[in-house]
Short mmCIF file of C-alpha atoms in Angstrom, two decimals:
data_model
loop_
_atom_site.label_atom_id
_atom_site.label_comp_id
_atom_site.label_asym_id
_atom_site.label_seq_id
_atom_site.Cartn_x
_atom_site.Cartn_y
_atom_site.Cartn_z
CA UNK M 175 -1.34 0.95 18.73
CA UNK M 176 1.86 -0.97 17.37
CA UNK M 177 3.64 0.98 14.54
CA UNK M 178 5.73 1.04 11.58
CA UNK M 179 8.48 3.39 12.01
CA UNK M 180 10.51 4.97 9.09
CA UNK M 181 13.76 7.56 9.03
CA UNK M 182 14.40 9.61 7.60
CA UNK M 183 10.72 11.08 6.82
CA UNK M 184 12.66 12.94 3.89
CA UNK M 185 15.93 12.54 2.09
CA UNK M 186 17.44 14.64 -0.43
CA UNK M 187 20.38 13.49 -2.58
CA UNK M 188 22.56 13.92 -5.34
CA UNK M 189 22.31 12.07 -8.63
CA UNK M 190 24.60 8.77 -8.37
CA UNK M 191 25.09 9.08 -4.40
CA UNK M 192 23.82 5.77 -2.35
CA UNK M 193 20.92 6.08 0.07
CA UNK M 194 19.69 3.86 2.74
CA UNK M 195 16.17 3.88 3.96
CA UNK M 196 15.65 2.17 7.38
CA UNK M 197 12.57 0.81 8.74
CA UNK M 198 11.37 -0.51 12.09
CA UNK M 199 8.22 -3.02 11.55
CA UNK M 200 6.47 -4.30 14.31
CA UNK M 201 7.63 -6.47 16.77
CA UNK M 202 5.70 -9.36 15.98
CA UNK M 203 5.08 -9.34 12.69
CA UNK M 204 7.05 -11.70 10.39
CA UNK M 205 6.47 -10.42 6.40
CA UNK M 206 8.29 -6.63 5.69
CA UNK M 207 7.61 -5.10 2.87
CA UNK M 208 8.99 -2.30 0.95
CA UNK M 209 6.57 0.21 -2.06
CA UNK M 210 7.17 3.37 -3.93
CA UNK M 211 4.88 5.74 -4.80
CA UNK M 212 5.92 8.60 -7.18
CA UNK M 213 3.87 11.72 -6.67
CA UNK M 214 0.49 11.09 -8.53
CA UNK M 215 0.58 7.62 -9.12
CA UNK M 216 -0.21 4.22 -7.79
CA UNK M 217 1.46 2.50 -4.62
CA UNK M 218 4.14 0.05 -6.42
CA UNK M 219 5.41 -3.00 -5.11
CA UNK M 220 9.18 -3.13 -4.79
CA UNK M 221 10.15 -6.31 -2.49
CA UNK M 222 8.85 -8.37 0.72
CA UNK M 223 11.02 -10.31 2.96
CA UNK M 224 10.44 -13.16 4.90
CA UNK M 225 13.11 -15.35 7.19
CA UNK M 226 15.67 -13.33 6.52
CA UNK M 227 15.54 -13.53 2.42
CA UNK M 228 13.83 -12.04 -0.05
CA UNK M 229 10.34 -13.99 -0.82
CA UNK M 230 9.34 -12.15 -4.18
CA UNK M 231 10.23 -8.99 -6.00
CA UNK M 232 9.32 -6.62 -8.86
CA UNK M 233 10.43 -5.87 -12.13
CA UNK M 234 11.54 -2.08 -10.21
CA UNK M 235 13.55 -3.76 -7.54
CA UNK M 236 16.88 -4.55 -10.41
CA UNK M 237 20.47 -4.64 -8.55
CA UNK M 238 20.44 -0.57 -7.90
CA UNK M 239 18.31 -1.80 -4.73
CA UNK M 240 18.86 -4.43 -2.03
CA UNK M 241 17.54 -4.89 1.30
CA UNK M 242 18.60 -6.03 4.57
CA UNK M 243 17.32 -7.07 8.13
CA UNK M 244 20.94 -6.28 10.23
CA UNK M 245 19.57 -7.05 13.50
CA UNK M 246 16.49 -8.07 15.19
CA UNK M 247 14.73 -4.75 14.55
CA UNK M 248 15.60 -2.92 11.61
CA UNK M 249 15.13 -3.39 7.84
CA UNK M 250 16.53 -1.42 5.25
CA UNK M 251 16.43 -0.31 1.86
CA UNK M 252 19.39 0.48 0.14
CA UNK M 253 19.91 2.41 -3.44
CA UNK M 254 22.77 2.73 -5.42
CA UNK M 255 23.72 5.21 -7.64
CA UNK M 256 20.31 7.33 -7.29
CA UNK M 257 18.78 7.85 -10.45
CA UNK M 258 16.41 11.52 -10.55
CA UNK M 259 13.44 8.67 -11.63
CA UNK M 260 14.13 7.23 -8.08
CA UNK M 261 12.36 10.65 -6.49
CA UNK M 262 9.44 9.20 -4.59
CA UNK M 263 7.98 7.98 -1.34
CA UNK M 264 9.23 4.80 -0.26
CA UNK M 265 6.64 3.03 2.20
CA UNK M 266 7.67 -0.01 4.46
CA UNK M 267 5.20 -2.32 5.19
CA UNK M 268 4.73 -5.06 7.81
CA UNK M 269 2.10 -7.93 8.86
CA UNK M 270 2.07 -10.73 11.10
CA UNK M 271 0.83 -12.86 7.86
CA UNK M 272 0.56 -12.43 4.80
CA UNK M 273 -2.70 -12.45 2.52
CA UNK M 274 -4.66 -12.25 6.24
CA UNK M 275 -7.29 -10.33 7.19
CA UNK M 276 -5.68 -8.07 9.23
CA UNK M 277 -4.03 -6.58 6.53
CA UNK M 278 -0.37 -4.76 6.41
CA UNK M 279 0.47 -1.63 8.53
CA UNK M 280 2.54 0.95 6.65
CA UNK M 281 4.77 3.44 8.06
CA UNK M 282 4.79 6.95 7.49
CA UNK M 283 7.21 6.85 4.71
CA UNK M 284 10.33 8.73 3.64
CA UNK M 285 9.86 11.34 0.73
CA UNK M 286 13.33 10.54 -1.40
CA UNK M 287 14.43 13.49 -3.68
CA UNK M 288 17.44 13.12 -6.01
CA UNK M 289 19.07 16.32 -7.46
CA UNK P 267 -5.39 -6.25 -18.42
CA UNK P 268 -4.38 -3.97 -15.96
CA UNK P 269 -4.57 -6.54 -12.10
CA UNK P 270 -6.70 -3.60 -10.55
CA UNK P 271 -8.36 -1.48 -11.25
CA UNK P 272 -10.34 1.37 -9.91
CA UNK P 273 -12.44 4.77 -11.46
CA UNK P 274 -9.59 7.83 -10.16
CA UNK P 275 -12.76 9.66 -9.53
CA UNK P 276 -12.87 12.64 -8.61
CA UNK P 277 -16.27 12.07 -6.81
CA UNK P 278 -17.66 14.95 -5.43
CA UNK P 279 -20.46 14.37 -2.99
CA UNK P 280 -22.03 17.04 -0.39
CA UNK P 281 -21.29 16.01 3.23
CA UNK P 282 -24.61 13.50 4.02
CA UNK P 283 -24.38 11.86 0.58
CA UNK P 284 -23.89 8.57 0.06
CA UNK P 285 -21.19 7.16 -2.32
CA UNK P 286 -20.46 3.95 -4.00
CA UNK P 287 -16.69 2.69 -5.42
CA UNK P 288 -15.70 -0.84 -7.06
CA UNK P 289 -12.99 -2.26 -8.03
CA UNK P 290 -12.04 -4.73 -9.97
CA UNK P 291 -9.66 -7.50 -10.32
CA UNK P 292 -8.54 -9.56 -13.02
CA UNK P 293 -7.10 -12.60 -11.12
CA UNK P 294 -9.64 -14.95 -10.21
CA UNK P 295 -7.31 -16.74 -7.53
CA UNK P 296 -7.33 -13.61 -5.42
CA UNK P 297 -8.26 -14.02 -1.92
CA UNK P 298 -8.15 -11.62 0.07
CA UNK P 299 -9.43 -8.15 -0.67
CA UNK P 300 -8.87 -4.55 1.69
CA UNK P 301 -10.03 -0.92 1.16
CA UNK P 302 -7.09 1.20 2.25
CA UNK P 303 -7.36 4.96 2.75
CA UNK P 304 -4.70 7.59 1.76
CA UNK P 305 -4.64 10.91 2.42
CA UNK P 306 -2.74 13.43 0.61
CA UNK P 307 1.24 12.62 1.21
CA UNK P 308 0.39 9.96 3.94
CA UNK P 309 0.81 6.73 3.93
CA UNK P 310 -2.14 4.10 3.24
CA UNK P 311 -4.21 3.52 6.18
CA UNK P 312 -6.18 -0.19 6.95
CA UNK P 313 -9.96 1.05 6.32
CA UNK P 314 -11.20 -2.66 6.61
CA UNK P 315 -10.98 -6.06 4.94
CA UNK P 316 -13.52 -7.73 2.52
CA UNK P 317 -15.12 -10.56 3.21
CA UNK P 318 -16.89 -13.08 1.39
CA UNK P 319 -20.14 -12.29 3.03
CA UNK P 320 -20.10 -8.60 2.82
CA UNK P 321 -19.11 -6.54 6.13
CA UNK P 322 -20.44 -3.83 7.73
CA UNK P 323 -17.93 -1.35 9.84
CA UNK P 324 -19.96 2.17 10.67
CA UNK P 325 -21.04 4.20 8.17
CA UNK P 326 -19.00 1.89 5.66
CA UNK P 327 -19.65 -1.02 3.77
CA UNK P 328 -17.98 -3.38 2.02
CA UNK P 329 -19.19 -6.18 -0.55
CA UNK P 330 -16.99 -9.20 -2.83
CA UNK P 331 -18.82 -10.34 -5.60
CA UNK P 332 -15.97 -13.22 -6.71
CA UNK P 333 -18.27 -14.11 -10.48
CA UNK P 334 -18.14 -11.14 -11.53
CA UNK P 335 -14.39 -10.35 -9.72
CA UNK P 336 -14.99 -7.09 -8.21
CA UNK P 337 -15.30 -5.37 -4.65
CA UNK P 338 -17.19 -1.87 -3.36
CA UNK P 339 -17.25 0.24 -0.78
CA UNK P 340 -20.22 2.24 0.22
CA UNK P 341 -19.56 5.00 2.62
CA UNK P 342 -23.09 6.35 4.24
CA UNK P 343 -23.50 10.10 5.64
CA UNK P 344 -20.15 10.97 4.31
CA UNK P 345 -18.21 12.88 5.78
CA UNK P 346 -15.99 15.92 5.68
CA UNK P 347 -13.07 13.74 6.88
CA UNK P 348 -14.02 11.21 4.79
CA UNK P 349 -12.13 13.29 1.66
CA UNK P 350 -9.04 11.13 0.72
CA UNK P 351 -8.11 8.29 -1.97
CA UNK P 352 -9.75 4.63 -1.30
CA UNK P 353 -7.55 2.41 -2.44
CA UNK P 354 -8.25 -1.30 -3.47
CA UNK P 355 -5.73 -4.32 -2.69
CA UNK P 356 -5.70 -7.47 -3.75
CA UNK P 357 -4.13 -10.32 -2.34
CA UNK P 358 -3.57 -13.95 -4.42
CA UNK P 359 -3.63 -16.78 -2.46
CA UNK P 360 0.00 -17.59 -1.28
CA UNK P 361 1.85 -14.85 -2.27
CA UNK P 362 3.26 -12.40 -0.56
CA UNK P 363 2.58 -8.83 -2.73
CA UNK P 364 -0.64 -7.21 -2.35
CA UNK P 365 -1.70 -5.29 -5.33
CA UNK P 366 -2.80 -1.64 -5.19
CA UNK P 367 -5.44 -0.16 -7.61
CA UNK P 368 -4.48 3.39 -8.71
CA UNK P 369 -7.10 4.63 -6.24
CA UNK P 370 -10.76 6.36 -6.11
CA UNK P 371 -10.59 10.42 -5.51
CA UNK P 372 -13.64 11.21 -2.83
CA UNK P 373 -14.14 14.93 -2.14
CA UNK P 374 -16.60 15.78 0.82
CA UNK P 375 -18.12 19.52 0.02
CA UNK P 376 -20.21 21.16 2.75
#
């Protein structure tokens, strides 16, 4: 079965350093997607991406993040100047559509700490 | 209004029970609902979509009542394995974030 693939599965950092979070989606699929979820709470939407631009954001996603599709394959998620607030687990998502029925295949996600 | 929302439960059912969530949603253009399933520290997992007429996958059903703006999932003969967090996503027609509820606690007991 096709799969999201995410590295690292966990990142520590300082406070103020600059992490990037790569992603693989699958091959075929057209809409990424990047969430948060701090420990506890609800799945939050960050960003999606779609033709090689951002199609919609959220209030989260301010200019400490930005995100980038460098080749065919990979899509990233970069933060600047972590914050100790930014501690979570960032999810990428893909699907071949989006609002279909088939729904949006997460990867296993990468458990960000900031010290 | 919070966009979706869902009881965090805990529900705590003996393994054979049956057990009912909803969810609701507060934007009437949605269109296209999921229950996702999370374990603990894992990422969400597809369970199945919603349609309009109510589908039927297993031991697990799911129903869209669109007047009232709400979805549920009835899991039959529950399971051990079936302890995790349901969660409820909502799509709106033509855009491109899906919208998580919070999530619905199930613990299985034997």
């Amino acid at each position: 079965e096709p799969e999201v693939t995410q590295t690292p599965s966990h990142q520590v950092t300082q406070m103020g350093q600059e992490v990037i979070l790569r992603c693989v989606p699958i091959s075929n699929h057209l809409y990424f997607y990047w969430y948060r979820q701090i420990l506890g709470q609800k799945v939050e939407f960050l960003v999606s991406f779609y033709n090689n631009e951002i199609s919609e954001k959220s209030e989260i996603f301010d200019d400490q993040f930005s995100v980038e599709r460098p080749d065919g394959s990979n899509f990233t998620l970069k933060i600047r100047s972590t914050k100790l607030e930014d501690s979570a687990m960032y999810f990428c998502a893909s699907s071949e559509l989006t609002g279909s029925k088939d729904g949006y295949t997460f990867g296993s996600g990468t458990r960000l700490t900031v010290v | 209004r919070k966009e979706v929302e869902q009881d965090p439960g805990p529900f705590n059912v003996p393994e054979g029970a049956t057990v009912a969530f909803n969810c609701t949603y507060s934007n009437s253009a949605s269109q296209s609902f999921f229950w996702y399933r999370q374990d603990c520290r894992k990422e969400p997992k597809l369970l199945m979509s919603v349609y309009s007429s109510g589908n039927e996958d297993g031991r697990f059903t799911a129903q869209l009542n669109r007047a009232s703006q709400y979805i549920s999932l009835l899991i039959r003969d529950s399971k051990l394995s079936d302890s995790a967090t349901y969660l409820c996503v909502v799509n709106m027609w033509g855009s491109y974030i899906p919208t998580f509820g919070r999530g619905t606690s199930l613990i299985v007991h034997p």
